[in-house]
Short mmCIF file of C-alpha atoms (C1' of nucleotides) in Angstrom, two decimals:
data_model
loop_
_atom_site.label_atom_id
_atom_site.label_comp_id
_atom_site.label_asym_id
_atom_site.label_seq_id
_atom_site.Cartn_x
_atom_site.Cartn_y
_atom_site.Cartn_z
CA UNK A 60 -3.61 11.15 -19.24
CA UNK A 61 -1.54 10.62 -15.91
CA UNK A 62 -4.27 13.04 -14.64
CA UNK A 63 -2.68 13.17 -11.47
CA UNK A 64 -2.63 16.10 -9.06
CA UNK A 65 0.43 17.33 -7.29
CA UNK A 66 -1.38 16.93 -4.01
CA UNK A 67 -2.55 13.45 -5.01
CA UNK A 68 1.24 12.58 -5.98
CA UNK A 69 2.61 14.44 -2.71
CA UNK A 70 0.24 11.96 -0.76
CA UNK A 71 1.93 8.61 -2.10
CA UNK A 72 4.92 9.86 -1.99
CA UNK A 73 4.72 10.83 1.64
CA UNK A 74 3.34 7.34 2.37
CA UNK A 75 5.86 5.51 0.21
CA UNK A 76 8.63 7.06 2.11
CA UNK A 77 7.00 6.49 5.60
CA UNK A 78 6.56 3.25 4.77
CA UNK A 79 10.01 2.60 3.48
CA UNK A 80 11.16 4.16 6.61
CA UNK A 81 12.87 7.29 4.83
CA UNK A 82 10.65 9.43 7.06
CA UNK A 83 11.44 7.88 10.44
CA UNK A 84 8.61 7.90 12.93
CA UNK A 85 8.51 10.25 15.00
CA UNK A 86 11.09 12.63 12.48
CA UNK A 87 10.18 16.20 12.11
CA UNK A 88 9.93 17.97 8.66
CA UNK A 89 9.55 21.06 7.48
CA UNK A 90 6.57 21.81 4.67
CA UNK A 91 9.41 24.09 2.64
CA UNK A 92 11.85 20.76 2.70
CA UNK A 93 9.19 18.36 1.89
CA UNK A 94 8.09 20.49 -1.17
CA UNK A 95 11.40 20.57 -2.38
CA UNK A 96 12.44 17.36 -2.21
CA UNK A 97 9.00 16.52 -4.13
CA UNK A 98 9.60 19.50 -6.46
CA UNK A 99 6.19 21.00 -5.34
CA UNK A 100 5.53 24.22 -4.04
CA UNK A 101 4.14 24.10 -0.33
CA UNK A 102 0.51 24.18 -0.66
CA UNK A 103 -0.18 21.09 -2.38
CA UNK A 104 2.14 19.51 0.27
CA UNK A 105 0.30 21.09 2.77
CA UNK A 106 -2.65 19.52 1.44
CA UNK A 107 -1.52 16.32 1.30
CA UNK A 108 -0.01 16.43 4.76
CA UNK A 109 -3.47 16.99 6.06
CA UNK A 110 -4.91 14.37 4.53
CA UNK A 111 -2.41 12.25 5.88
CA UNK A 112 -2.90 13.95 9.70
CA UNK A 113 -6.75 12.68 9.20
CA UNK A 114 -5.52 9.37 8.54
CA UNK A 115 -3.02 9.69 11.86
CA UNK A 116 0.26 9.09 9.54
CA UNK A 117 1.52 12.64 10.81
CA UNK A 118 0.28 15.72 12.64
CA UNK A 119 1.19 19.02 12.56
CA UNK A 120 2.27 20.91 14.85
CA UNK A 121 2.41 24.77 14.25
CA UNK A 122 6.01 25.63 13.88
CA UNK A 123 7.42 22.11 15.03
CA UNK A 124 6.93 20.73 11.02
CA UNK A 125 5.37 17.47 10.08
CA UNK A 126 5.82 14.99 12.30
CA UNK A 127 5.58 11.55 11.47
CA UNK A 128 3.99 9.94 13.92
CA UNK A 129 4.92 7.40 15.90
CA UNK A 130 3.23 4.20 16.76
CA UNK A 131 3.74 2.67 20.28
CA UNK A 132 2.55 -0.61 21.94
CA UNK A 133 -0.47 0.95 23.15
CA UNK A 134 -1.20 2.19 19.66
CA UNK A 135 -0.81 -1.02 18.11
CA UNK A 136 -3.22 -2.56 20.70
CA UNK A 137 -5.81 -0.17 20.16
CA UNK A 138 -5.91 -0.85 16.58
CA UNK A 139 -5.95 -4.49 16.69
CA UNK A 140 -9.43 -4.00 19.09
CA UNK A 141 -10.71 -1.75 15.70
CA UNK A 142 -9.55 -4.39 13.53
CA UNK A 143 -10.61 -7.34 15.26
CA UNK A 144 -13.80 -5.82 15.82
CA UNK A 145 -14.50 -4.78 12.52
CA UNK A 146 -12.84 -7.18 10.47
CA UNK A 147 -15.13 -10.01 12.21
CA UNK A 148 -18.35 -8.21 11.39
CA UNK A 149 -17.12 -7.87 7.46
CA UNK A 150 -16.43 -11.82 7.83
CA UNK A 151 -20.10 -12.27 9.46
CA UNK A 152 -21.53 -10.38 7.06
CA UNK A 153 -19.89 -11.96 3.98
CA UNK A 154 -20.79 -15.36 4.81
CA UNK A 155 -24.39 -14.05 5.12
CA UNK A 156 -24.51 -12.44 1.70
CA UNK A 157 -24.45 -16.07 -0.34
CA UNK A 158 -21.76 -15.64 -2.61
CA UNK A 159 -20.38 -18.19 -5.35
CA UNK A 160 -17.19 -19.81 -5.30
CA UNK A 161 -16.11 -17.60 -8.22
CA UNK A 162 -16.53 -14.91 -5.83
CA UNK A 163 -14.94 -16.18 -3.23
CA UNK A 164 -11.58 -17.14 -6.28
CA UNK A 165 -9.68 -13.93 -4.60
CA UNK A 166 -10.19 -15.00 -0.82
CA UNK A 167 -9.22 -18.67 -2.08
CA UNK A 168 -6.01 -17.56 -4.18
CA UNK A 169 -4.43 -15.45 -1.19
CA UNK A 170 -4.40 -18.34 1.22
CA UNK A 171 -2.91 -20.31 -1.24
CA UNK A 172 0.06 -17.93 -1.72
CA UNK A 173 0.08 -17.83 2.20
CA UNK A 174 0.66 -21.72 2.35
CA UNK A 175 3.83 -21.39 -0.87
CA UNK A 176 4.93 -18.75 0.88
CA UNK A 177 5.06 -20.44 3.70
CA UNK A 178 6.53 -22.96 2.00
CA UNK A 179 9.37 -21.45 0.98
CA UNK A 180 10.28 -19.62 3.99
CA UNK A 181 9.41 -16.17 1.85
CA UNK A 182 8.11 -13.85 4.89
CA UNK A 183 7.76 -10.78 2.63
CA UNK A 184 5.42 -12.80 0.15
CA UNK A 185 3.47 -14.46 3.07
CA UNK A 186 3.06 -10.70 4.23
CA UNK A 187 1.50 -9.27 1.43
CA UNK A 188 -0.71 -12.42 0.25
CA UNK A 189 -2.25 -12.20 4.58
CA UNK A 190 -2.54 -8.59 3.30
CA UNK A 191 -4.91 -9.18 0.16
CA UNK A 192 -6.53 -11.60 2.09
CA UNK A 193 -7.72 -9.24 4.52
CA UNK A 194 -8.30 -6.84 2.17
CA UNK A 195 -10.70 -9.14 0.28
CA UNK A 196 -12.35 -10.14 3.50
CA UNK A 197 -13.41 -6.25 4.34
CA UNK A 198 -14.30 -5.83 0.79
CA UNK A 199 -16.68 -8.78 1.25
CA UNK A 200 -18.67 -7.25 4.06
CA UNK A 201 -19.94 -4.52 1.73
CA UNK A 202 -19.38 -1.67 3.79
CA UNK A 203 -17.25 1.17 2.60
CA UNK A 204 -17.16 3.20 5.65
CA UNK A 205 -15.93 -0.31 7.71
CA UNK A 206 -13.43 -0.63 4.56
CA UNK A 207 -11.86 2.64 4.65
CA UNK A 208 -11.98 2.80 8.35
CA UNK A 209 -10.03 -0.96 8.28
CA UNK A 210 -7.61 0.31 5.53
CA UNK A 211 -6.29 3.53 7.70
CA UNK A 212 -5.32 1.06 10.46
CA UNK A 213 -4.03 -1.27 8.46
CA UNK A 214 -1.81 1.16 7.07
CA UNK A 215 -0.59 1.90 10.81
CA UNK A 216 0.00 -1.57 11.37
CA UNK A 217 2.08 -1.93 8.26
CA UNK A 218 4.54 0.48 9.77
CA UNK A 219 5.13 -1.72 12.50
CA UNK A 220 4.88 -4.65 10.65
CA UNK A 221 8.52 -3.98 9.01
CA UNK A 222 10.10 -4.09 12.32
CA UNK A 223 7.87 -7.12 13.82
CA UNK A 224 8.05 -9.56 10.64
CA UNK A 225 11.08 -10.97 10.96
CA UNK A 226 11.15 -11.34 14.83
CA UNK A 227 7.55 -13.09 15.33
CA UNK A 228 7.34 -17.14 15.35
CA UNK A 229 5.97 -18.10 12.23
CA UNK A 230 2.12 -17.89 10.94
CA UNK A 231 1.10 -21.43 11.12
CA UNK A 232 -1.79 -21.36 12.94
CA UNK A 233 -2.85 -18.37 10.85
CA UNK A 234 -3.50 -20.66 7.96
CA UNK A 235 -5.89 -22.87 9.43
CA UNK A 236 -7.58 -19.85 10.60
CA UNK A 237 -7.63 -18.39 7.24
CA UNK A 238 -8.90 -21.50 5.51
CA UNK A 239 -12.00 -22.32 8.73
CA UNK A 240 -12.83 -18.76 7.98
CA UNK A 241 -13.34 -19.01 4.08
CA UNK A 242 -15.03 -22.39 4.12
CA UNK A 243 -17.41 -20.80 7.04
CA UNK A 244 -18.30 -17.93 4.37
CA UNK A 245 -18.86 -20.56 1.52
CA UNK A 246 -21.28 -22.16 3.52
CA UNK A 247 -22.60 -19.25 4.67
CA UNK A 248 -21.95 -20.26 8.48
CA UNK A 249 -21.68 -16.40 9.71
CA UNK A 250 -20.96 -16.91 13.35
CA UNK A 251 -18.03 -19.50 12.82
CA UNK A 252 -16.87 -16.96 10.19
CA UNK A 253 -17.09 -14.40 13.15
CA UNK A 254 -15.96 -16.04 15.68
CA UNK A 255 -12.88 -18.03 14.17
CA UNK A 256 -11.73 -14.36 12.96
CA UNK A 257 -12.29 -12.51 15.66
CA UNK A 258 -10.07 -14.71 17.70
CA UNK A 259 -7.74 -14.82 15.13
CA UNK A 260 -6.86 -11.36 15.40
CA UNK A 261 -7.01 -11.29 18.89
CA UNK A 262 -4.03 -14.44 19.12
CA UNK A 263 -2.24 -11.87 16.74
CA UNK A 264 -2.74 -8.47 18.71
CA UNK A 265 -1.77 -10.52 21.65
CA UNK A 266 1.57 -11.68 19.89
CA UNK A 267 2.15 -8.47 18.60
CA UNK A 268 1.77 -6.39 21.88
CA UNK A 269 3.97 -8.50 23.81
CA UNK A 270 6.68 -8.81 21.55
CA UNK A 271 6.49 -5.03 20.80
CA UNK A 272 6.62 -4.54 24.96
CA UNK A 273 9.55 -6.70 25.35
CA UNK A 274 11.62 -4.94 22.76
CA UNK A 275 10.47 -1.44 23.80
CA UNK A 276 9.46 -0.09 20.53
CA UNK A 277 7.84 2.24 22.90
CA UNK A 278 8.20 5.06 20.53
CA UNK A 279 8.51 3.14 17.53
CA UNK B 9 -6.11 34.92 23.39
CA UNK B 10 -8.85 33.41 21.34
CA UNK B 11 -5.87 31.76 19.47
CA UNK B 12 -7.86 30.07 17.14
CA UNK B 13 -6.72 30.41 12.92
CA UNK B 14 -9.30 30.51 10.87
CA UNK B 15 -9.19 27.09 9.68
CA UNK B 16 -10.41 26.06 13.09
CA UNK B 17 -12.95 28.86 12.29
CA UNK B 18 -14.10 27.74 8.92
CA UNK B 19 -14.20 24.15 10.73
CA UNK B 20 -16.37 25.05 12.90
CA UNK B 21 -18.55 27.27 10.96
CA UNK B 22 -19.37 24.47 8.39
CA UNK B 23 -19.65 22.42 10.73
CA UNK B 24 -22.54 24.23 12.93
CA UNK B 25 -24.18 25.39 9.24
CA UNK B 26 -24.45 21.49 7.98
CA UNK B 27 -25.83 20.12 11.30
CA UNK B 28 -28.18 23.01 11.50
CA UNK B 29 -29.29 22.40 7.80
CA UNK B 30 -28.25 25.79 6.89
CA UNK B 31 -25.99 23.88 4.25
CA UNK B 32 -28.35 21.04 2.79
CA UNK B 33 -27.29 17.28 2.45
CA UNK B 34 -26.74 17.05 -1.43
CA UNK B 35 -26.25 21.01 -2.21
CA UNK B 36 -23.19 22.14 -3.71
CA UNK B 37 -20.95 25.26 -2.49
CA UNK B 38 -17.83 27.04 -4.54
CA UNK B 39 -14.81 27.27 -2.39
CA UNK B 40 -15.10 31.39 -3.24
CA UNK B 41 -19.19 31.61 -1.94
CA UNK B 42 -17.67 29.68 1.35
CA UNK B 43 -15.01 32.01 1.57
CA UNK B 44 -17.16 35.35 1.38
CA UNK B 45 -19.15 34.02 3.69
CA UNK B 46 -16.76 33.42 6.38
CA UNK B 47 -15.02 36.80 5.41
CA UNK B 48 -11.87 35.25 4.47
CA UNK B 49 -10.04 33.55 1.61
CA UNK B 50 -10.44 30.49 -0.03
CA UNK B 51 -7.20 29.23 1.49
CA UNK B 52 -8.48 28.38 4.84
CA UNK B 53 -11.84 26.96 3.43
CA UNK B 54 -10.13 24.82 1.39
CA UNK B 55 -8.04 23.20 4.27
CA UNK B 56 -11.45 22.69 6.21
CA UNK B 57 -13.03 21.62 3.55
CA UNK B 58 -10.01 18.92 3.01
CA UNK B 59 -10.55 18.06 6.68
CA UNK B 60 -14.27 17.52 6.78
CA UNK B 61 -14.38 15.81 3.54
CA UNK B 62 -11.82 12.57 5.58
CA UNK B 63 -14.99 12.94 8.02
CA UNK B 64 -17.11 12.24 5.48
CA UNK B 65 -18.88 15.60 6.22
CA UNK B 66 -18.36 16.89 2.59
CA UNK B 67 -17.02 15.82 -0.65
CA UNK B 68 -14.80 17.53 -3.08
CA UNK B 69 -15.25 17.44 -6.68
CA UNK B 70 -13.18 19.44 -9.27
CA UNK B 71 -15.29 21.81 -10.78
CA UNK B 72 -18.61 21.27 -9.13
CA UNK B 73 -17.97 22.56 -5.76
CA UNK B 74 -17.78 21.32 -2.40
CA UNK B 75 -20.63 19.25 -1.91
CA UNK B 76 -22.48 18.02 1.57
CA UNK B 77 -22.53 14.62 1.61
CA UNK B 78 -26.05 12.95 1.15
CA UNK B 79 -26.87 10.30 4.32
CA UNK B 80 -29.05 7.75 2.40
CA UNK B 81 -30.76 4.45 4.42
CA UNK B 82 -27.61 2.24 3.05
CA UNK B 83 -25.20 5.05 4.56
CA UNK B 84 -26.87 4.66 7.88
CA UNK B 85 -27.41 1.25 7.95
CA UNK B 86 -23.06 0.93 6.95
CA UNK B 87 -22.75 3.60 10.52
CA UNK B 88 -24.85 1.90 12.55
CA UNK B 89 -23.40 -1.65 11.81
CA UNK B 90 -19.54 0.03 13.01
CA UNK B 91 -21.00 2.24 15.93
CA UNK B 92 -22.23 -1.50 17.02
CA UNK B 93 -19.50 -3.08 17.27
CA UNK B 94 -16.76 -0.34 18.40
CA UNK B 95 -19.18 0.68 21.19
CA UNK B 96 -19.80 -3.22 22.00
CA UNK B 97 -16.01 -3.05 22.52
CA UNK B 98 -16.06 0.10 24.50
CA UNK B 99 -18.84 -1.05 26.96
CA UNK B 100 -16.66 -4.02 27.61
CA UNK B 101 -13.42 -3.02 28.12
CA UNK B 102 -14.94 -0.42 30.66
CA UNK B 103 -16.28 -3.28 32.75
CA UNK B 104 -13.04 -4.78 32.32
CA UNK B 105 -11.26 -1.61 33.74
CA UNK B 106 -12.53 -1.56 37.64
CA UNK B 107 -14.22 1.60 37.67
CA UNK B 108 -15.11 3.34 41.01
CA UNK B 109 -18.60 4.88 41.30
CA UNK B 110 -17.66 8.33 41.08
CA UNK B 111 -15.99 7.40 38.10
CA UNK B 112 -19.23 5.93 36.03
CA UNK B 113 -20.98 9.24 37.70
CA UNK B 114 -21.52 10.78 34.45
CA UNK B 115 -23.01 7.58 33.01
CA UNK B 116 -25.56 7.79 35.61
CA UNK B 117 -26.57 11.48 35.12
CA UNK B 118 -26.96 10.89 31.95
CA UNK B 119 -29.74 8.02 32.71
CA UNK B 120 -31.20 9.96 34.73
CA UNK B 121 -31.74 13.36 32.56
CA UNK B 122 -32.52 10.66 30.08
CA UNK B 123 -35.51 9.36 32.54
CA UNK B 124 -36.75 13.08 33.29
CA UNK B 125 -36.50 13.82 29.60
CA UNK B 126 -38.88 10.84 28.70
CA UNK B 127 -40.82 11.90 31.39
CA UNK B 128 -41.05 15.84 30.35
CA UNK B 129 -41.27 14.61 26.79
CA UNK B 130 -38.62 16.30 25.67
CA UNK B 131 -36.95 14.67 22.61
CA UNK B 132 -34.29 17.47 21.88
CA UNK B 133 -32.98 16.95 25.84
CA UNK B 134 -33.44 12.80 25.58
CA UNK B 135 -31.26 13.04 22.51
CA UNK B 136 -28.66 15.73 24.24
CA UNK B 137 -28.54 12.78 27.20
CA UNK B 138 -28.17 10.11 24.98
CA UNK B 139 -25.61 11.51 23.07
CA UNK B 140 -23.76 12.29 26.62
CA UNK B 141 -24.15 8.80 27.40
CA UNK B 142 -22.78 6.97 24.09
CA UNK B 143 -19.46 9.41 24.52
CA UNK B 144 -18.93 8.91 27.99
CA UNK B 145 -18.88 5.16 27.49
CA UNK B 146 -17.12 5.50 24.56
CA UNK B 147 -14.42 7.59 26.78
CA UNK B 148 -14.54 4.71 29.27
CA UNK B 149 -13.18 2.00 27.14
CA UNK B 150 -10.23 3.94 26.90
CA UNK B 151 -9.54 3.74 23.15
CA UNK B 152 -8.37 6.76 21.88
CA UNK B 153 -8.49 5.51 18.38
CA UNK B 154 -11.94 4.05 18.64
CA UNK B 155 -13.03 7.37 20.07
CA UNK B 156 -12.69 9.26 17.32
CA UNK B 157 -13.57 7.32 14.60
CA UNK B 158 -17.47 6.44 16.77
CA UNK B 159 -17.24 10.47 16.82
CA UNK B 160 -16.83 10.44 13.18
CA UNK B 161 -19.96 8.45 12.81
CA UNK B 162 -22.28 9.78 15.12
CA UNK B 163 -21.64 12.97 13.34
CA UNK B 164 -22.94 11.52 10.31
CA UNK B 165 -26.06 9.91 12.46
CA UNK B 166 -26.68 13.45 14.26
CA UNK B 167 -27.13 14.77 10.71
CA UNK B 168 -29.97 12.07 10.06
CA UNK B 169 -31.36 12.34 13.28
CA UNK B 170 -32.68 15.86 13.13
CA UNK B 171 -35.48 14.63 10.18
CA UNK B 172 -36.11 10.82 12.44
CA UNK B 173 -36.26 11.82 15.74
CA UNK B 174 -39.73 12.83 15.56
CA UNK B 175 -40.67 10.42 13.58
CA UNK B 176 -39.54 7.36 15.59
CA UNK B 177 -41.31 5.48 18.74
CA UNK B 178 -40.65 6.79 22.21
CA UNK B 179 -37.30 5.43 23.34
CA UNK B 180 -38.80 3.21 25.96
CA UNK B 181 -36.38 0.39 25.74
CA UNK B 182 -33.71 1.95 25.49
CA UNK B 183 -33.39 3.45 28.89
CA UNK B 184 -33.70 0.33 30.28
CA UNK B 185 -30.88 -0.84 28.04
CA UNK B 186 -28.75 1.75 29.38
CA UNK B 187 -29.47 0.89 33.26
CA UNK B 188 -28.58 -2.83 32.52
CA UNK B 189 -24.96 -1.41 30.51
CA UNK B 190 -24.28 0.71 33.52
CA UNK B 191 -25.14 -2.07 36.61
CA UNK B 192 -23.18 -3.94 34.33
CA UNK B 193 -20.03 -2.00 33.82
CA UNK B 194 -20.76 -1.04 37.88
CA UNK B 195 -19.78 -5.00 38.74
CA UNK B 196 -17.11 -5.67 35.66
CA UNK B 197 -19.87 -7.95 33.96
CA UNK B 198 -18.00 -8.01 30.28
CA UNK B 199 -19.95 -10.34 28.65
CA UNK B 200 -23.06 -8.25 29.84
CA UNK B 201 -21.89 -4.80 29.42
CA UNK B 202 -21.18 -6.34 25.53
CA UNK B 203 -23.72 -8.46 25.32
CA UNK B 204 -26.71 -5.66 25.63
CA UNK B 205 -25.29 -2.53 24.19
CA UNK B 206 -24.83 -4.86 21.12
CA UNK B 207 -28.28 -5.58 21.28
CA UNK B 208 -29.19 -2.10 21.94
CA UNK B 209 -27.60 -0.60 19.01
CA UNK B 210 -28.81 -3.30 16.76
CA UNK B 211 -32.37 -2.31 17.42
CA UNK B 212 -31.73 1.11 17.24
CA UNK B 213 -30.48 -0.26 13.72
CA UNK B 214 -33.34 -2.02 12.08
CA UNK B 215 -35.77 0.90 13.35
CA UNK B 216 -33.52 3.66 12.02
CA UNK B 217 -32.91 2.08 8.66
CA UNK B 218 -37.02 1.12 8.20
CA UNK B 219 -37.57 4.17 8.89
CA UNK B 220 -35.42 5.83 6.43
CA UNK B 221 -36.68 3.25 3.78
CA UNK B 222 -39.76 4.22 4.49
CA UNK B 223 -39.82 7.43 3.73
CA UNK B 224 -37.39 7.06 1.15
CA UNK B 225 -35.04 9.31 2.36
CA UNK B 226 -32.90 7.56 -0.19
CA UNK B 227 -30.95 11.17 -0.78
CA UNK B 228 -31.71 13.03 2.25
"C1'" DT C 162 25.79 32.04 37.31
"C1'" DC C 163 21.16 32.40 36.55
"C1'" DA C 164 16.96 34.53 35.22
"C1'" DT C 165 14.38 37.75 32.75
"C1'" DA C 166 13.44 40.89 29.13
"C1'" DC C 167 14.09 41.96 24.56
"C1'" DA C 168 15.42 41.43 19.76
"C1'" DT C 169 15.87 38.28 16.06
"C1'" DT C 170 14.76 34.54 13.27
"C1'" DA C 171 12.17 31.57 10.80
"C1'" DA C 172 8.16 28.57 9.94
"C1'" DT C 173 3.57 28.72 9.50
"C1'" DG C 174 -1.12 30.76 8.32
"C1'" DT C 175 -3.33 33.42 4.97
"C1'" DA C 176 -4.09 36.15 0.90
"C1'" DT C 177 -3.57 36.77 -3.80
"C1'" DA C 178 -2.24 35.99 -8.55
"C1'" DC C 179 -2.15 33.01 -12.22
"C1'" DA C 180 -2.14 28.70 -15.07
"C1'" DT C 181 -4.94 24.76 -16.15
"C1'" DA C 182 -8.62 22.27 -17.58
"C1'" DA C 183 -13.43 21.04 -17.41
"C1'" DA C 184 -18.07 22.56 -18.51
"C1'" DC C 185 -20.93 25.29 -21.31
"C1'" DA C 186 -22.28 27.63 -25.38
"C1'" DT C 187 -21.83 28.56 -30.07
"C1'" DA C 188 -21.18 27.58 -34.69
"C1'" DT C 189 -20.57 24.72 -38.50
"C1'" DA C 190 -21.13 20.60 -41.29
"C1'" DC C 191 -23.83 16.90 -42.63
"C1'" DG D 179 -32.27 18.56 -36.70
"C1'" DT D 180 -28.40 16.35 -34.94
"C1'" DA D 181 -23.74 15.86 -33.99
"C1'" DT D 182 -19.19 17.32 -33.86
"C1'" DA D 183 -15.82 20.76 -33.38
"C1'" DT D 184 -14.34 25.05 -31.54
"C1'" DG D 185 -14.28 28.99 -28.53
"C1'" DT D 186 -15.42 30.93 -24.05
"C1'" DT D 187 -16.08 30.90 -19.41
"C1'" DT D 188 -14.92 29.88 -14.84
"C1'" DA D 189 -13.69 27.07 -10.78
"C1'" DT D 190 -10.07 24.84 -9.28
"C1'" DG D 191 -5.00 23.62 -8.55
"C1'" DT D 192 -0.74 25.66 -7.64
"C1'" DA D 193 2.72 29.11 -6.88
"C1'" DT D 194 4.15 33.01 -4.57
"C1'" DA D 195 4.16 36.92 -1.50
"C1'" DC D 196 3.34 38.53 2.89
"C1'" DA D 197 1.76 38.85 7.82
"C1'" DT D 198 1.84 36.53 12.13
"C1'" DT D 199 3.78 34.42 15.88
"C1'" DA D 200 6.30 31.06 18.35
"C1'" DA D 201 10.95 29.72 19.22
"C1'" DT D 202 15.75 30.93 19.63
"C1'" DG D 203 19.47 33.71 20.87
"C1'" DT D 204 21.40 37.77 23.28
"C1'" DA D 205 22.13 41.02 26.56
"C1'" DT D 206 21.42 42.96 30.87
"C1'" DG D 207 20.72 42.86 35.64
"C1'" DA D 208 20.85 40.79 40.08
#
DNA sequence: TCATACATTAATGTATACATAAACATATAC
DNA sequence: GTATATGTTTATGTATACATTAATGTATGA
């Protein structure tokens, strides 16, 4: 039924609490502790922590524990590049594949949400509709390496994300952006669709670098 | 001394047997066989096995064995289409970055042993120089993110290359290609540097993929 | 007081034992 | 003859035991 391996359970679990913050970045853990707070033996924590070392949410470090790793200024900038990069070919290569308004209903509904939550002042909702946007935009492309590869740094971004939200200017422009982009995909325009992202992201790694320099989340 | 656990071993091992064929795209291996052959347990195995299935290297699937991942036409077209961009990206922050000569000196060896190559008609030594080249200007654009996931996926492109690279037209172009990357990362021409390797890799694309299609490699 | 050598500790790396559950074969009913 | 149910096999998932080795503490000497 649940069907659920330990190891698969030790994995969200580990990523639930780094992204609630209840694993501090840059905190060091032992695999013993970690197995018994999950009520797991070791090895299927081991396993899991692997799989999260792959995706650069920890590392180990023989006989230092898990660490959870940290994510800097100069991290965040190098995954915006990925992102912006990659995220503009998925948009360029939706709008080429001619897809129907119905399929486009997901893309459509999350910029929607953007502009109530907006709206309504409700950063947290804005957050997570800009997130399934995105999402839907990879998924688009038809690429599951590019979409896997997008999601891993998205999940590192999310980390800093809970720190940056509420200290950014507000994601105005960002709508317009959102909504050239999905008409340019309707009408299967794939270079305005490209290029209109791509400097999207770039405004937002931009915003994001600087504000994360000022503060001197250095070792976030 | 050697200092290096047997993961690293097993790592390596199944590593060197898939790109050498030994362990064919598509075949399936038990986690004991592995084990017997590396003359250790299935612990170890299993943790490389974990680590080269997030590579995409192998895939893991209760009961049937650790399998080598297949590299069809659609899988190579999906690598090509991200080493395009995230090299794109590399070649252009390195013109950004004001590179001496003696810095780019390894870029330029590699043109050259690429040139005597041609000339000898060498293929293997062409391919070991072009392979130099890509990393070296992937090292350049100073991403150590992007680094490793373009490592990822030439991994997966070295696999397909060993059955193309006789198969394909004498790399001609492309050494041109690289001259005009190099002058242009030599005089911090971004646009350039971008503009070509894009080009480069896109072509490299189209004939890959054709040729795969072709042949129906579909499940090679 | 400081440095070095040594002993101790403790966390990981690895092996092994075992429980679980999927795949296969067999048998039975229709 | 087919299909379903049941039993058997076996590879994996997990726990546990143990060996290894890096880090820590201690003592000794200068």
């Amino acid at each position: 039924m649940g069907a659920m391996s330990n190891v698969e359970r030790a994995v969200s679990a580990l990523r639930q609490m780094i992204f609630a913050g209840e694993l501090p970045p840059g905190s060091d853990h032992l695999e013993s502790e970690l197995a018994e707070q999950l009520g797991m033996s070791r090895t299927p924590v081991r396993e899991a922590a692997l799989m999260l070392q792959a995706q650069g949410l920890v590392e180990m470090r023989p006989r230092r524990g898990i660490r959870i790793s940290p994510v800097s200024a100069t991290d965040m900038a190098e995954i915006y590049d990925i992102l912006t990069e990659l995220e503009s070919l998925a948009a360029a290569r939706a709008a080429e594949t001619q897809y129907s308004k119905s399929d486009l209903a997901t893309l459509a509904t999350a910029i929607r949400d953007m502009d109530a939550a907006l709206a309504a002042d409700d950063l947290r909702a804005w957050a997570e509709a800009d997130d399934r946007f995105h999402r839907e935009l990879v998924r688009l492309g038809r690429n599951a390496r590019l979409s896997m590869v997008v999601s891993v740094m998205r999940d590192q971004v999310r980390r800093a994300r809970a720190t940056t939200l509420f200290m950014r200017p507000k994601p105005k422009q960002s709508n317009e952006d959102h909504r050239i982009v999905y008409q340019a995909i309707a009408r299967g325009d794939a270079k305005t669709a490209h290029d209109t992202h791509h400097a999207h992201r770039q405004a937002a790694r931009d915003m994001l670098v600087a504000l994360l320099e000022k503060h001197q989340f250095h070792g976030l």
